[in-house]
Tab-separated table of N, CA and C in Angstrom:
chain	number	residue	atom	x	y	z
A	1	UNK	N	-18.728	-24.014	-68.332
A	1	UNK	CA	-19.475	-24.330	-67.021
A	1	UNK	C	-19.732	-22.847	-66.500
A	2	UNK	N	-20.964	-22.368	-66.607
A	2	UNK	CA	-21.591	-21.247	-66.098
A	2	UNK	C	-22.000	-21.358	-64.687
A	3	UNK	N	-21.403	-20.577	-63.826
A	3	UNK	CA	-22.065	-20.146	-62.531
A	3	UNK	C	-22.966	-19.245	-62.432
A	4	UNK	N	-24.007	-19.443	-61.733
A	4	UNK	CA	-25.087	-18.305	-61.515
A	4	UNK	C	-25.044	-17.854	-60.245
A	5	UNK	N	-25.033	-16.483	-60.050
A	5	UNK	CA	-24.983	-15.769	-58.825
A	5	UNK	C	-26.318	-15.188	-58.844
A	6	UNK	N	-27.304	-15.343	-57.867
A	6	UNK	CA	-28.491	-14.827	-57.642
A	6	UNK	C	-28.715	-14.095	-56.421
A	7	UNK	N	-29.393	-12.888	-56.401
A	7	UNK	CA	-29.754	-12.485	-55.140
A	7	UNK	C	-31.205	-11.871	-55.384
A	8	UNK	N	-32.084	-12.265	-54.315
A	8	UNK	CA	-33.311	-11.469	-54.447
A	8	UNK	C	-33.603	-10.412	-53.571
A	9	UNK	N	-34.208	-9.366	-53.927
A	9	UNK	CA	-34.579	-8.078	-53.058
A	9	UNK	C	-35.382	-8.414	-51.910
A	10	UNK	N	-34.907	-7.981	-50.718
A	10	UNK	CA	-35.521	-8.355	-49.577
A	10	UNK	C	-36.527	-7.233	-49.277
A	11	UNK	N	-37.450	-7.572	-48.200
A	11	UNK	CA	-38.419	-6.446	-47.703
A	11	UNK	C	-37.475	-5.231	-47.244
A	12	UNK	N	-37.944	-4.005	-47.615
A	12	UNK	CA	-37.300	-2.956	-47.168
A	12	UNK	C	-35.710	-2.733	-47.537
A	13	UNK	N	-35.395	-3.406	-48.325
A	13	UNK	CA	-33.892	-3.457	-48.706
A	13	UNK	C	-33.624	-2.326	-49.855
A	14	UNK	N	-32.652	-1.497	-49.563
A	14	UNK	CA	-32.266	-0.599	-50.485
A	14	UNK	C	-31.480	-1.152	-51.707
A	15	UNK	N	-31.495	-0.517	-52.787
A	15	UNK	CA	-30.664	-1.058	-54.069
A	15	UNK	C	-29.376	-1.267	-53.707
A	16	UNK	N	-28.680	-0.198	-52.764
A	16	UNK	CA	-27.424	-0.237	-52.420
A	16	UNK	C	-26.890	-1.462	-51.721
A	17	UNK	N	-27.854	-1.875	-50.762
A	17	UNK	CA	-27.716	-3.040	-49.858
A	17	UNK	C	-27.710	-4.212	-50.743
A	18	UNK	N	-28.616	-4.217	-51.943
A	18	UNK	CA	-28.647	-5.378	-52.716
A	18	UNK	C	-27.665	-5.459	-53.538
A	19	UNK	N	-27.177	-4.313	-54.058
A	19	UNK	CA	-25.903	-4.476	-54.827
A	19	UNK	C	-24.688	-4.989	-54.279
A	20	UNK	N	-24.424	-4.448	-52.864
A	20	UNK	CA	-23.374	-4.778	-52.123
A	20	UNK	C	-23.419	-6.595	-51.782
A	21	UNK	N	-24.619	-7.080	-51.504
A	21	UNK	CA	-24.901	-8.427	-51.216
A	21	UNK	C	-24.477	-9.246	-52.517
A	22	UNK	N	-24.904	-8.748	-53.682
A	22	UNK	CA	-24.617	-9.201	-55.091
A	22	UNK	C	-23.203	-9.433	-55.289
A	23	UNK	N	-22.449	-8.281	-54.902
A	23	UNK	CA	-21.090	-8.185	-55.151
A	23	UNK	C	-20.369	-9.294	-54.250
A	24	UNK	N	-20.810	-9.369	-52.892
A	24	UNK	CA	-20.147	-10.278	-52.129
A	24	UNK	C	-20.468	-11.796	-52.666
A	25	UNK	N	-21.737	-11.930	-52.817
A	25	UNK	CA	-21.777	-13.259	-53.584
A	25	UNK	C	-21.090	-13.721	-54.780
A	26	UNK	N	-20.790	-12.693	-55.502
A	26	UNK	CA	-19.889	-12.776	-56.897
A	26	UNK	C	-18.626	-13.123	-56.435
A	27	UNK	N	-17.891	-12.536	-55.309
A	27	UNK	CA	-16.838	-12.778	-54.990
A	27	UNK	C	-16.546	-14.248	-54.528
A	28	UNK	N	-17.525	-14.598	-53.559
A	28	UNK	CA	-17.544	-15.781	-53.042
A	28	UNK	C	-17.595	-17.034	-54.037
A	29	UNK	N	-18.391	-16.728	-55.167
A	29	UNK	CA	-18.673	-17.680	-56.038
A	29	UNK	C	-17.466	-18.068	-56.842
A	30	UNK	N	-16.468	-16.952	-56.931
A	30	UNK	CA	-15.260	-17.244	-57.855
A	30	UNK	C	-15.433	-16.864	-59.355
A	31	UNK	N	-16.669	-16.274	-59.828
A	31	UNK	CA	-16.749	-16.174	-61.129
A	31	UNK	C	-15.787	-15.141	-61.622
A	32	UNK	N	-15.627	-13.925	-61.030
A	32	UNK	CA	-14.767	-12.913	-61.559
A	32	UNK	C	-13.331	-13.349	-61.594
A	33	UNK	N	-12.841	-14.253	-60.512
A	33	UNK	CA	-11.637	-14.604	-60.445
A	33	UNK	C	-11.261	-15.792	-61.774
A	34	UNK	N	-12.247	-16.517	-62.101
A	34	UNK	CA	-12.335	-17.447	-63.201
A	34	UNK	C	-12.123	-16.717	-64.501
A	35	UNK	N	-12.937	-15.616	-64.588
A	35	UNK	CA	-12.940	-14.702	-65.907
A	35	UNK	C	-11.594	-14.159	-66.015
A	36	UNK	N	-10.981	-13.519	-65.007
A	36	UNK	CA	-9.670	-12.913	-65.139
A	36	UNK	C	-8.744	-13.849	-65.349
A	37	UNK	N	-8.676	-14.984	-64.967
A	37	UNK	CA	-7.742	-16.157	-65.214
A	37	UNK	C	-7.995	-16.506	-66.795
A	38	UNK	N	-9.054	-16.527	-67.210
A	38	UNK	CA	-9.232	-17.077	-68.414
A	38	UNK	C	-9.186	-16.060	-69.547
A	39	UNK	N	-9.055	-14.685	-69.294
A	39	UNK	CA	-9.104	-13.619	-70.259
A	39	UNK	C	-7.984	-13.897	-71.261
A	40	UNK	N	-6.965	-14.240	-70.969
A	40	UNK	CA	-5.564	-14.414	-72.012
A	40	UNK	C	-5.231	-16.040	-71.812
A	41	UNK	N	-4.673	-16.408	-72.883
A	41	UNK	CA	-4.214	-17.898	-72.800
A	41	UNK	C	-2.797	-17.854	-72.365
A	42	UNK	N	-2.574	-18.830	-71.461
A	42	UNK	CA	-1.474	-19.023	-70.926
A	42	UNK	C	-1.086	-20.683	-71.077
A	43	UNK	N	-0.031	-20.690	-71.536
A	43	UNK	CA	0.354	-22.010	-71.879
A	43	UNK	C	0.738	-22.884	-70.537
A	44	UNK	N	0.744	-24.192	-70.551
A	44	UNK	CA	0.991	-25.095	-69.669
A	44	UNK	C	2.455	-24.709	-68.989
A	45	UNK	N	3.509	-24.462	-69.498
A	45	UNK	CA	4.651	-24.121	-69.231
A	45	UNK	C	4.731	-22.821	-68.205
A	46	UNK	N	3.931	-21.859	-68.773
A	46	UNK	CA	3.934	-20.560	-68.032
A	46	UNK	C	3.088	-20.767	-66.783
A	47	UNK	N	1.876	-21.729	-66.785
A	47	UNK	CA	1.322	-21.805	-65.657
A	47	UNK	C	2.155	-22.579	-64.676
A	48	UNK	N	2.985	-23.589	-65.009
A	48	UNK	CA	3.907	-24.273	-64.189
A	48	UNK	C	5.005	-23.355	-63.368
A	49	UNK	N	5.395	-22.481	-64.411
A	49	UNK	CA	6.385	-21.527	-63.797
A	49	UNK	C	5.707	-20.417	-62.845
A	50	UNK	N	4.463	-20.229	-63.235
A	50	UNK	CA	3.759	-19.062	-62.186
A	50	UNK	C	3.566	-20.023	-60.711
A	51	UNK	N	3.283	-21.153	-61.027
A	51	UNK	CA	2.958	-21.879	-59.592
A	51	UNK	C	4.014	-22.039	-58.912
A	52	UNK	N	5.170	-22.476	-59.551
A	52	UNK	CA	6.520	-22.592	-58.870
A	52	UNK	C	6.913	-21.160	-58.359
A	53	UNK	N	6.654	-20.200	-58.853
A	53	UNK	CA	7.004	-18.754	-58.246
A	53	UNK	C	6.445	-18.439	-57.178
A	54	UNK	N	4.977	-18.872	-57.182
A	54	UNK	CA	4.122	-18.741	-56.051
A	54	UNK	C	4.500	-19.439	-54.750
A	55	UNK	N	4.942	-20.834	-55.092
A	55	UNK	CA	5.261	-21.658	-53.985
A	55	UNK	C	6.626	-21.164	-53.412
A	56	UNK	N	7.598	-20.819	-54.249
A	56	UNK	CA	8.775	-20.063	-53.690
A	56	UNK	C	8.588	-18.748	-52.766
A	57	UNK	N	7.720	-18.097	-53.380
A	57	UNK	CA	7.349	-16.859	-52.526
A	57	UNK	C	6.571	-17.036	-51.171
A	58	UNK	N	5.839	-18.190	-51.199
A	58	UNK	CA	5.208	-18.562	-49.954
A	58	UNK	C	6.190	-19.127	-49.059
A	59	UNK	N	7.110	-19.943	-49.480
A	59	UNK	CA	8.191	-20.565	-48.812
A	59	UNK	C	9.093	-19.573	-48.170
A	60	UNK	N	9.559	-18.683	-48.932
A	60	UNK	CA	10.370	-17.320	-48.157
A	60	UNK	C	9.679	-16.789	-47.349
A	61	UNK	N	8.268	-16.366	-47.283
A	61	UNK	CA	7.626	-15.639	-46.587
A	61	UNK	C	7.371	-16.565	-45.140
A	62	UNK	N	7.250	-17.899	-45.258
A	62	UNK	CA	6.991	-18.519	-44.037
A	62	UNK	C	8.369	-18.829	-43.429
A	63	UNK	N	9.560	-18.817	-44.069
A	63	UNK	CA	11.031	-18.979	-43.527
A	63	UNK	C	11.195	-17.586	-42.749
A	64	UNK	N	10.951	-16.501	-43.535
A	64	UNK	CA	10.998	-15.102	-42.828
A	64	UNK	C	10.297	-15.074	-41.583
A	65	UNK	N	8.954	-15.415	-41.480
A	65	UNK	CA	8.109	-15.413	-40.322
A	65	UNK	C	8.803	-16.292	-39.360
A	66	UNK	N	9.315	-17.484	-39.678
A	66	UNK	CA	9.919	-18.392	-38.552
A	66	UNK	C	10.965	-17.840	-37.953
A	67	UNK	N	11.858	-17.108	-38.875
A	67	UNK	CA	13.233	-16.402	-38.525
A	67	UNK	C	12.874	-15.307	-37.446
A	68	UNK	N	11.738	-14.663	-37.616
A	68	UNK	CA	11.473	-13.522	-36.893
A	68	UNK	C	10.664	-14.080	-35.693
A	69	UNK	N	10.040	-14.986	-35.816
A	69	UNK	CA	9.635	-15.675	-34.324
A	69	UNK	C	10.674	-16.162	-33.497
A	70	UNK	N	11.677	-16.687	-34.133
A	70	UNK	CA	12.788	-17.418	-33.373
A	70	UNK	C	13.664	-16.247	-32.822
A	71	UNK	N	13.565	-14.973	-33.472
A	71	UNK	CA	14.400	-13.896	-32.856
A	71	UNK	C	13.654	-13.457	-31.490
A	72	UNK	N	12.223	-13.270	-31.865
A	72	UNK	CA	11.488	-13.005	-30.657
A	72	UNK	C	11.626	-13.806	-29.359
A	73	UNK	N	11.997	-14.946	-29.552
A	73	UNK	CA	12.075	-15.988	-28.512
A	73	UNK	C	13.293	-15.751	-27.482
A	74	UNK	N	14.342	-15.320	-28.362
A	74	UNK	CA	15.867	-15.150	-27.647
A	74	UNK	C	15.664	-14.042	-26.654
């Protein structure tokens, strides 16, 4: 599935501004993220482990944030 990112040159727009707009659109579309993710084969079990690691990291950060917030209330 190919995603097309397209920007057209506006009146009195410099090349640098056009390039900056293109880069922003590319980031928003997720084309580069998808490319980097699919650059190497990752097995289902590796994907699952990575997902679990991310979830654990999020959980720990959330707990640390709540603990810090609780200390500020005392």
